[in-house]
C-alpha positions as semicolon CSV with decimal commas, in nm:
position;residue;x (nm);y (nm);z (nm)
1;X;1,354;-4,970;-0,959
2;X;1,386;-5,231;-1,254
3;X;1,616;-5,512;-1,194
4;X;1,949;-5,535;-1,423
5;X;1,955;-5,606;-1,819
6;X;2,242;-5,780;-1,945
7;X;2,340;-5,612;-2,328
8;X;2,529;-5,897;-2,488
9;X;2,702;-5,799;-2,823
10;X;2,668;-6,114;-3,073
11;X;2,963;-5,969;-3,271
12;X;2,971;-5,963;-3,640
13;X;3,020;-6,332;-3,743
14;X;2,960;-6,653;-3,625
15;X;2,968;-6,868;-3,358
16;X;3,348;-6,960;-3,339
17;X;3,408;-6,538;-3,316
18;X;3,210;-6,514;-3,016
19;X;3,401;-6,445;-2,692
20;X;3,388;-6,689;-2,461
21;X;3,262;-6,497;-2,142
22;X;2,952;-6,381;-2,390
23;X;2,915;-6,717;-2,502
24;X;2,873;-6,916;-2,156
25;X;2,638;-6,629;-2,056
26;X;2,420;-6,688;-2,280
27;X;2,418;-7,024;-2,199
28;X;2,337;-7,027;-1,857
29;X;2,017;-6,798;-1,965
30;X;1,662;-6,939;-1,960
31;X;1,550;-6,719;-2,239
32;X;1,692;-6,458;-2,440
33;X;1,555;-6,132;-2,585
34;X;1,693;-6,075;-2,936
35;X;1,658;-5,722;-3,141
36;X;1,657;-5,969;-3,511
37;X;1,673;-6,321;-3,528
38;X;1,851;-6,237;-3,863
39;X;2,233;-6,284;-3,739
40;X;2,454;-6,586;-3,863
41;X;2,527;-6,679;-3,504
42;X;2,131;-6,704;-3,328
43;X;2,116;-7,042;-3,572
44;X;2,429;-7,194;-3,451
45;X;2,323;-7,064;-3,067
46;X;1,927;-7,251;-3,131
47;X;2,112;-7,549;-3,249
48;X;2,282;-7,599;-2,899
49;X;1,958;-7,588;-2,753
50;X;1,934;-7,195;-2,652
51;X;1,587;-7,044;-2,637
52;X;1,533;-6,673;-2,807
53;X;1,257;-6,427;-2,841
54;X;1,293;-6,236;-3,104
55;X;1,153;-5,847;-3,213
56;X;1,136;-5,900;-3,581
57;X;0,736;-5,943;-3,586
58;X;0,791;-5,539;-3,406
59;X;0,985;-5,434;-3,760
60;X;0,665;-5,582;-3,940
61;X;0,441;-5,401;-3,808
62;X;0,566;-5,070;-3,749
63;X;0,576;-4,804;-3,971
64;X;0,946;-4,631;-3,922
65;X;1,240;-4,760;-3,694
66;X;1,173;-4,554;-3,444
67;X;0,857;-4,695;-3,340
68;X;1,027;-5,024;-3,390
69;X;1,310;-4,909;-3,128
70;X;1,033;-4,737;-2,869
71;X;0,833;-5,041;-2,882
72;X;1,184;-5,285;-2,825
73;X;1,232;-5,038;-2,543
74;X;0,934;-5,033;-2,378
75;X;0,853;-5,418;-2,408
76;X;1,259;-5,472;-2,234
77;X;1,159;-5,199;-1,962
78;X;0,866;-5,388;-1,881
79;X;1,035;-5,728;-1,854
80;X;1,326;-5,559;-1,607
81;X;1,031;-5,487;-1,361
82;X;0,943;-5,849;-1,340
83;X;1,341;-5,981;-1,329
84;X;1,689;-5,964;-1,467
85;X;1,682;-6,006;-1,856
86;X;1,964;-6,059;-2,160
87;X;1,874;-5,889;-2,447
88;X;2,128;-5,969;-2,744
89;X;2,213;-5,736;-2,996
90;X;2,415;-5,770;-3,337
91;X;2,818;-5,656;-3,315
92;X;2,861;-5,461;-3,016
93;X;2,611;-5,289;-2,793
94;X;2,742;-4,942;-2,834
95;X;2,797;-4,917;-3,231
96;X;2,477;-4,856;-3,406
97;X;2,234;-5,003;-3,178
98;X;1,965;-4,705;-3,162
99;X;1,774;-4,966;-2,875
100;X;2,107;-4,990;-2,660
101;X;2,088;-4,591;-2,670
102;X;1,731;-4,560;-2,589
103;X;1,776;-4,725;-2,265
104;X;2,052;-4,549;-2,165
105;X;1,860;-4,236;-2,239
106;X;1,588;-4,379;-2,036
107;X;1,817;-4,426;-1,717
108;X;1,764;-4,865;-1,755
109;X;2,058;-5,022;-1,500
110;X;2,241;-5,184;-1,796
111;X;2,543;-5,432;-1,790
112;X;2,743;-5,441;-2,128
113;X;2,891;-5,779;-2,249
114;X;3,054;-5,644;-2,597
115;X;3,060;-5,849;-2,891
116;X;3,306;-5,755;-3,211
117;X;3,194;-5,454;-3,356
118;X;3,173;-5,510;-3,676
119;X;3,394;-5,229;-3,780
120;X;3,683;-5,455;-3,703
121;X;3,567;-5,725;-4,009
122;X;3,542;-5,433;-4,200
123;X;3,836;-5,281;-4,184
124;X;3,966;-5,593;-4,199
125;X;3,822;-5,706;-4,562
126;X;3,850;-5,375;-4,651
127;X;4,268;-5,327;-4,574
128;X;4,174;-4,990;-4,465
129;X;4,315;-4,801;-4,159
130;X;4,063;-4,595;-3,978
131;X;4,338;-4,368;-3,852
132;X;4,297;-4,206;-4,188
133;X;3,934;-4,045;-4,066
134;X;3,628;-4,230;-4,134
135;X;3,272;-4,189;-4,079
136;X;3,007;-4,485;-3,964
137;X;2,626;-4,353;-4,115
138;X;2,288;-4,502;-4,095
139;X;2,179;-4,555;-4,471
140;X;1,820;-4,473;-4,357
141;X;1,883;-4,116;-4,219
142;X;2,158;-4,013;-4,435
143;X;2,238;-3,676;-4,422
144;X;2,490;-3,525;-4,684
145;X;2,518;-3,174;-4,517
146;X;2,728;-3,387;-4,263
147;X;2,904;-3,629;-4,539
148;X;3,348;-3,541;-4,491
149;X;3,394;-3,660;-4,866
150;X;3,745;-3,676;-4,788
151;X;3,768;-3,949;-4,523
152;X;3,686;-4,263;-4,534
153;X;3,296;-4,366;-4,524
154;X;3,092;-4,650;-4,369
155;X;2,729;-4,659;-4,458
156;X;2,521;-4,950;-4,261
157;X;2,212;-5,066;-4,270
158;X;2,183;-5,074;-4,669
159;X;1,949;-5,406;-4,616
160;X;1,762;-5,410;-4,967
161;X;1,754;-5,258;-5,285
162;X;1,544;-5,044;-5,230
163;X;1,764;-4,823;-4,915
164;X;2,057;-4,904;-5,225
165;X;1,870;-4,704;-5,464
166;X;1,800;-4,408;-5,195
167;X;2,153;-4,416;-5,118
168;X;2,324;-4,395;-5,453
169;X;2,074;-4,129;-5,561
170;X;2,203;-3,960;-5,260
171;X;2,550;-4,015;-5,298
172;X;2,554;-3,912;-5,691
173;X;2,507;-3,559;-5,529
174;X;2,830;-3,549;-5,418
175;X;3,050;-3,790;-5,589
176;X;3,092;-3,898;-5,922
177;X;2,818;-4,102;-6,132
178;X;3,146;-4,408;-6,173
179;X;3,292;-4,368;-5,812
180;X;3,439;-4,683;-5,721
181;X;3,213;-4,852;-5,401
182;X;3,235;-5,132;-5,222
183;X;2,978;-5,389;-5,077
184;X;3,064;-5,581;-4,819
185;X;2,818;-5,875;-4,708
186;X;2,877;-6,097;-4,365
187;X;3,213;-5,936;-4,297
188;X;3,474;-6,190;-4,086
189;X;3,252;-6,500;-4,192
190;X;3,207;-6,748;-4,388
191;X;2,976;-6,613;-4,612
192;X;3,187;-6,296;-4,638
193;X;3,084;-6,161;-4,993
194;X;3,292;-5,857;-5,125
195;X;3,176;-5,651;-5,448
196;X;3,360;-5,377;-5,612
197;X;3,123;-5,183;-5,854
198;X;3,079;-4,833;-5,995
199;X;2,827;-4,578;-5,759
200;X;2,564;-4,604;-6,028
201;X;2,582;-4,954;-6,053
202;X;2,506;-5,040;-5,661
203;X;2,126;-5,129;-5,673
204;X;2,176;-5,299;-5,980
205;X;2,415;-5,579;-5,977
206;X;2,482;-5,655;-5,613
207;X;2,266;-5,808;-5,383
208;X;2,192;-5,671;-5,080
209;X;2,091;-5,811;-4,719
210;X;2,096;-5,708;-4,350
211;X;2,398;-5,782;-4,318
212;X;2,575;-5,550;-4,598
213;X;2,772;-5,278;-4,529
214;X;2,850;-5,000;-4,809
215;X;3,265;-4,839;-4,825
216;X;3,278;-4,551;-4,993
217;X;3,657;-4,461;-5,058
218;X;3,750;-4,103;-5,014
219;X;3,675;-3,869;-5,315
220;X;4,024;-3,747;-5,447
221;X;3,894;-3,616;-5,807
222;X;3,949;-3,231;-5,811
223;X;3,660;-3,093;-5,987
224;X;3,434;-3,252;-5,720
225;X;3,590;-3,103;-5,456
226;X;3,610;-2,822;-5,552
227;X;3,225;-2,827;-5,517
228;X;3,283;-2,887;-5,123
229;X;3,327;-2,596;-4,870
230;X;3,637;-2,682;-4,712
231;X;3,790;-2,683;-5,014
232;X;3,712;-2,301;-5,047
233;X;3,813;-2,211;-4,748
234;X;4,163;-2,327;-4,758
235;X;4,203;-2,129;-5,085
236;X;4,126;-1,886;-4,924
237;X;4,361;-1,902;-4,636
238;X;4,604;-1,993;-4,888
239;X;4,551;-1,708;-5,078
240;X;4,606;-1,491;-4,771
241;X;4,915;-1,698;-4,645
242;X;5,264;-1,606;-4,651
243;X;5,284;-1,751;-4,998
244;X;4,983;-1,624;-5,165
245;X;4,843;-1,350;-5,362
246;X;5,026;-1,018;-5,271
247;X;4,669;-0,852;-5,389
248;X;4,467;-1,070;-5,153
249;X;4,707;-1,020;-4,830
250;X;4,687;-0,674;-4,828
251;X;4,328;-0,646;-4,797
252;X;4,124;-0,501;-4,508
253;X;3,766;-0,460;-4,395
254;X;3,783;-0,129;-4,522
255;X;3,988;-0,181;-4,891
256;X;3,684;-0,482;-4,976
257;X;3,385;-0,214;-4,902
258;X;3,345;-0,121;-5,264
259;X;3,388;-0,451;-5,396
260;X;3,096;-0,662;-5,169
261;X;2,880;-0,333;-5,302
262;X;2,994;-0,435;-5,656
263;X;2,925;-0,754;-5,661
264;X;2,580;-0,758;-5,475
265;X;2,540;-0,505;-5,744
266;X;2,609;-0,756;-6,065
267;X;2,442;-1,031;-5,835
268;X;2,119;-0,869;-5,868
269;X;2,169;-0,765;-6,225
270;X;2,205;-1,167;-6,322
271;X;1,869;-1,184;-6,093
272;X;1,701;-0,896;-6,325
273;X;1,816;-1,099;-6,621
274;X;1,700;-1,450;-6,491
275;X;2,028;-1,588;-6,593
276;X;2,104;-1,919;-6,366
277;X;2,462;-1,925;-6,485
278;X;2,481;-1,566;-6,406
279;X;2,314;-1,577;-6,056
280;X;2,536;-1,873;-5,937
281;X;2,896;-1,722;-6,080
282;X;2,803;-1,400;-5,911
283;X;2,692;-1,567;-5,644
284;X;3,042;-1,705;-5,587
285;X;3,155;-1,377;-5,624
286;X;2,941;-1,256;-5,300
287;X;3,087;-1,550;-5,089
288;X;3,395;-1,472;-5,181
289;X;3,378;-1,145;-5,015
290;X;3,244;-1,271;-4,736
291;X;3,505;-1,542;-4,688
292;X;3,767;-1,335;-4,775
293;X;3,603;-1,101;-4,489
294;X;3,627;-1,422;-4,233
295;X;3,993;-1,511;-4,370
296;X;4,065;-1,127;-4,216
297;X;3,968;-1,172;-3,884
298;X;4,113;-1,509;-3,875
299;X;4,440;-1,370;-3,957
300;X;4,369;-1,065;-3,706
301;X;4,263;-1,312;-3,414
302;X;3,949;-1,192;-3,381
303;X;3,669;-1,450;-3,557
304;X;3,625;-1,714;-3,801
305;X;3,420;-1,860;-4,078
306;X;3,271;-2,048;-3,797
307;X;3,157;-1,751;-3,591
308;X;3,030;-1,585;-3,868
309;X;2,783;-1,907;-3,951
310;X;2,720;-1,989;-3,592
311;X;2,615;-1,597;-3,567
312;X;2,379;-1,579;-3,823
313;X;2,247;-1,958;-3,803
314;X;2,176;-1,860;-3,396
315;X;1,999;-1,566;-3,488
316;X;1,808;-1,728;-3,767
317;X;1,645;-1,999;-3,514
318;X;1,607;-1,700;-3,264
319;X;1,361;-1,484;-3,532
320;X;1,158;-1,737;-3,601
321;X;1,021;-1,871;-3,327
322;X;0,719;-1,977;-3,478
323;X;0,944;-2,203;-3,688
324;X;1,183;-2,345;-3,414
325;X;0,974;-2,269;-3,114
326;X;0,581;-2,284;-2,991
327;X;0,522;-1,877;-3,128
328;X;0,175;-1,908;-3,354
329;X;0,146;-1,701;-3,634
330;X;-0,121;-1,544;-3,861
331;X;0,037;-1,397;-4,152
332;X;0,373;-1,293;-4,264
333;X;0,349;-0,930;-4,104
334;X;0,302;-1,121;-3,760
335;X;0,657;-1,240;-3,906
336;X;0,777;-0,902;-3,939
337;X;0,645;-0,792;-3,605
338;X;0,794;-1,091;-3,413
339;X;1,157;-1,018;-3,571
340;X;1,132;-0,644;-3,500
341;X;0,994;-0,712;-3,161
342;X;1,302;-0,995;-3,092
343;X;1,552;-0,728;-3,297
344;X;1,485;-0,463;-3,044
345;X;1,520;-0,683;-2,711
346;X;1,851;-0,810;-2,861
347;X;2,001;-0,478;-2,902
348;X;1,933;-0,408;-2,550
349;X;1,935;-0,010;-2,504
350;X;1,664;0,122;-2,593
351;X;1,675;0,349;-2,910
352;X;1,688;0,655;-2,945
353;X;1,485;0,705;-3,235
354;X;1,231;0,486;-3,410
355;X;1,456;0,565;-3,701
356;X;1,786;0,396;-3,576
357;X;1,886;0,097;-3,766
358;X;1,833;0,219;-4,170
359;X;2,159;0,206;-4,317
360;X;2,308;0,519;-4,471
361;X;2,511;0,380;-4,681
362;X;2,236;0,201;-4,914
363;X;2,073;0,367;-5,233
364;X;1,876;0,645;-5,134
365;X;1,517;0,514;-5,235
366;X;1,580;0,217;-5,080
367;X;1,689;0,428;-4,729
368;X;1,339;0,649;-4,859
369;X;1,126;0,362;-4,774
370;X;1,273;0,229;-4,505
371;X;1,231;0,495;-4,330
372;X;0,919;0,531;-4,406
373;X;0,843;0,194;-4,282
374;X;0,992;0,258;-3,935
375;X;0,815;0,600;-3,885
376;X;0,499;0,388;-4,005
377;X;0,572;0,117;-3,716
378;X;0,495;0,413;-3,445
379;X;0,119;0,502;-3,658
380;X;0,336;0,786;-3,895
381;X;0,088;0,725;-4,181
382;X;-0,192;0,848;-4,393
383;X;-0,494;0,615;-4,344
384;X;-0,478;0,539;-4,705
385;X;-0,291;0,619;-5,010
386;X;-0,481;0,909;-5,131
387;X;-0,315;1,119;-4,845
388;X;0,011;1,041;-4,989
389;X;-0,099;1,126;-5,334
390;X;-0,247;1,478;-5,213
391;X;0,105;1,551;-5,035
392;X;0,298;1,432;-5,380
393;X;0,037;1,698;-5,570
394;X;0,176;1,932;-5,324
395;X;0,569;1,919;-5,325
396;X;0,540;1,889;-5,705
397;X;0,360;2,201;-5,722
398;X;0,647;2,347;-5,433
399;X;0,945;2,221;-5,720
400;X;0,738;2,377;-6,007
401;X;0,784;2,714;-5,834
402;X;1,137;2,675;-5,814
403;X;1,268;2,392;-6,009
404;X;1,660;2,467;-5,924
405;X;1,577;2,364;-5,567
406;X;1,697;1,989;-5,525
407;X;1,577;1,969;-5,168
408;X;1,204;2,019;-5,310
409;X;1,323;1,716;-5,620
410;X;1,441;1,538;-5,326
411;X;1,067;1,588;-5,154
412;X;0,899;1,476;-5,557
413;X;1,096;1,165;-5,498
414;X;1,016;1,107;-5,091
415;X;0,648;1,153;-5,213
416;X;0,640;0,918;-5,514
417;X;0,864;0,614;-5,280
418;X;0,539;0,667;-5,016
419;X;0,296;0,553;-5,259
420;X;0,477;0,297;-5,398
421;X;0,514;0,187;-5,009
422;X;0,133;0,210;-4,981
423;X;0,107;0,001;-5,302
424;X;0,312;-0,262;-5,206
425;X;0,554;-0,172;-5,486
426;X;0,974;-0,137;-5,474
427;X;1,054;0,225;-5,600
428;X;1,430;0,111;-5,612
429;X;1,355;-0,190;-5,824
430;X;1,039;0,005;-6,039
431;X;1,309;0,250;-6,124
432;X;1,577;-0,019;-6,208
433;X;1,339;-0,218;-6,410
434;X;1,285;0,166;-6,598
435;X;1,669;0,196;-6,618
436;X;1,684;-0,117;-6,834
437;X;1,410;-0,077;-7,014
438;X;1,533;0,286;-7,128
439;X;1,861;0,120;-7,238
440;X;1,697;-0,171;-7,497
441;X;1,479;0,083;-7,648
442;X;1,763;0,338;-7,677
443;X;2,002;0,069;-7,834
444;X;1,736;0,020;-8,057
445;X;1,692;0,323;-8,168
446;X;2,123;0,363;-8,229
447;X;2,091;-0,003;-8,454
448;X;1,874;0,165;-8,708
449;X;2,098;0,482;-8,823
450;X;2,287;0,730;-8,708
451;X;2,188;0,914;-8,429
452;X;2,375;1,247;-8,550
453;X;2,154;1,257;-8,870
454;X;1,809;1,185;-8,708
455;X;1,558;1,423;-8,629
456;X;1,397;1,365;-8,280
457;X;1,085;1,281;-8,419
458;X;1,268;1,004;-8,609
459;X;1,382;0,898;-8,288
460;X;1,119;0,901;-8,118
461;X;0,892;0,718;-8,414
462;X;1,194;0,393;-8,389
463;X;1,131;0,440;-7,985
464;X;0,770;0,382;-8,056
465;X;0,877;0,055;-8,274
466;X;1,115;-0,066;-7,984
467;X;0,770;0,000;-7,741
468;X;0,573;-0,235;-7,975
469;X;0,787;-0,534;-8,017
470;X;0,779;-0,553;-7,662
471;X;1,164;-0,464;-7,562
């Protein structure tokens, strides 16, 4: 068992801010570990005759700040064998100090003399009120997923131009290019430096240093967030409310079937047609289905957005286990094997037929070959295509005999999805793609005379034309 390491916060300014219990600790100390020598205070402190070791030859010559943080770790670890130790940290121990957290993590016996955080100078030379929401990020992991655009933000650690640069390229994501940002350099001291400048100005004209902090004020501009989730939601829920649309509040599960089948419908259309626009307005369309879904069993009590993500984002880090987990995997049908395999344990019972799960209510060629895929699953196969192609010869030759049947059309069409299977084709897209094609060649044929007056022969010389320019 190590012996005890004193945490002393050096606060955020200089020597005449430090507490007094922190200050005659330090004092009575032989030596003291520092994280950075880079503080306005450790020059005041050296001048009074205290002695400091310092980490900052660790941040030279490691690679990323984690190893800079294991190796502070490990070095103060090894000291506490040998005897009690102070290890000084900038502001206060417990905001943003990654090192502080390591050694909690690693069970060290700590004892915390806090400094000023130096939230407190900000808010200060800010005149902001964290009450308000705010959020306090690490410039050099910033993660926008998890950016509230709404609240007040706090983004440390923006120590040269170059983390300035990252961060307003990250930033310009999700605010505007002119936002209105703040810099704010050696808050509470002396040397307190505040700049107000546009977002796209901030690696430009300011000048940056340990010891800046970046505000961003919240984002109030309409078109912007109308780009962030939340914001959907509560339209949603407003749409629904007491006050809203009488259209939208009588909706149920059952009334939006046909329109989620619509849309996914004119979603994949705009996919055909390789129109961006298309794809991301019908997009919207899908999620709007789907929230409007969520909004339902809100309303009902029964589930939220929330438990519709967590479902799916669960079961997406389940199947793919040799993404999130130790599972090796060859190929993508060791993929497809894995997420049957996990499928089937989830479901629990066992099935009653290796044809359970396909969907009735899903275009029948689609339904054709899925089928087909299950019963293959079980070893329901030709060994290759040319068995398929013999039993296709066959139930055309059945629906020649009698072609009023539709059960033997239905067995054409059963046939002609196998091969395609076997092929690696889609017979539900190969027919689609025929659909569309059909239609430019027949419009071409109407834009060059009157239908009513041609002979087929004339139509069918202009389909030829349509064939050869490629539509």
């Amino acid at each position: 068992m190590g012996y005890t390491i004193t945490v002393v916060g050096l606060g955020s300014g200089e020597l005449n801010q430090l507490p007094l219990g922190v200050y005659r600790h330090l004092k009575q100390q032989p030596l003291v570990w520092l994280r950075t020598k880079e503080h306005p205070v450790v020059q005041e402190l050296e001048a009074e005759g205290l002695v400091f070791e310092s980490f900052d030859s660790v941040y030279e010559s490691s690679d990323t700040f984690e190893e800079v943080y294991d190796q502070i770790v490990e070095t103060l670890l090894s000291k506490s064998e040998e005897m009690a130790i102070t290890y000084a940290v900038p502001g206060h121990p417990f905001v943003a100090e990654r090192t502080v957290e390591l050694l909690v993590e690693r069970g060290a016996d700590l004892h915390v003399l806090g400094g000023q955080s130096f939230l407190d100078t900000m808010f200060q030379a800010l005149r902001i009120d964290p009450i308000n929401g705010f959020q306090l990020l690490d410039a050099t992991a910033l993660d926008l997923e998890r950016l509230q655009v709404t609240q007040h933000v706090l983004i440390g650690q923006v120590y040269d131009g170059f983390v300035a640069g990252d961060v307003k390229v990250q930033l310009m994501e999700r605010y505007p290019d002119d936002h209105p940002v703040t810099l704010v350099t050696a808050a509470g001291t002396t040397q307190e430096r505040i700049e107000h400048i546009p977002l796209f100005e901030m690696d430009r004209m300011a000048e940056v240093n340990n010891l800046t902090t970046l505000y961003v004020p919240p984002l109030e501009d309409e078109s912007y967030l109308a780009k962030d989730f939340a914001t959907l939601k509560q339209i949603i829920a407003t749409l629904r409310g007491p006050d809203g649309c009488p259209w939208d509040r009588k909706q149920t599960h059952a009334s939006l079937r046909k329109y989620l089948l619509e849309e996914a419908y004119e979603l994949i259309e705009a996919i055909n047609a390789e129109d961006d626009d298309a794809i991301i307005e019908e997009l919207g369309d899908v999620l709007l289905q789907v929230m409007l879904h969520a909004q339902i069993g809100e309303d009902e009590g029964y589930f939220d957005i929330r438990d519709v993500i967590g479902s799916i984002s669960e079961k997406m880090v389940r199947r793919h286990p040799h993404v999130f987990g130790d599972v090796t995997v060859e190929d993508a049908s060791d993929v497809v094997k894995n997420w049957n395999t996990i499928k089937q344990t989830e479901k629990g019972e066992k099935k009653q037929s290796q044809l359970d799960g396909v969907l009735v209510d899903q275009p029948s060629l689609m339904r054709a070959e899925q089928l087909q895929k299950k019963a293959a699953h079980v070893g329901f196969e030709w060994d290759d295509v040319s068995g398929a192609f013999e039993k296709l010869e066959e139930e055309l030759k059945e629906w020649h005999e009698d072609l009023s049947d539709e059960s033997e059309l239905g067995d054409v069409l059963f046939s002609i999805v196998n091969i395609a299977r076997y092929v690696g084709l889609n017979a539900e897209q190969a027919l689609e793609q025929t659909n569309r094609k059909f239609k430019r060649r027949f419009e071409y044929v109407e834009a060059n005379g009157d239908l009513h007056q041609m002979t087929l022969e004339q139509m069918d010389a202009l389909w030829n034309e349509a064939k050869e320019k490629g539509l």
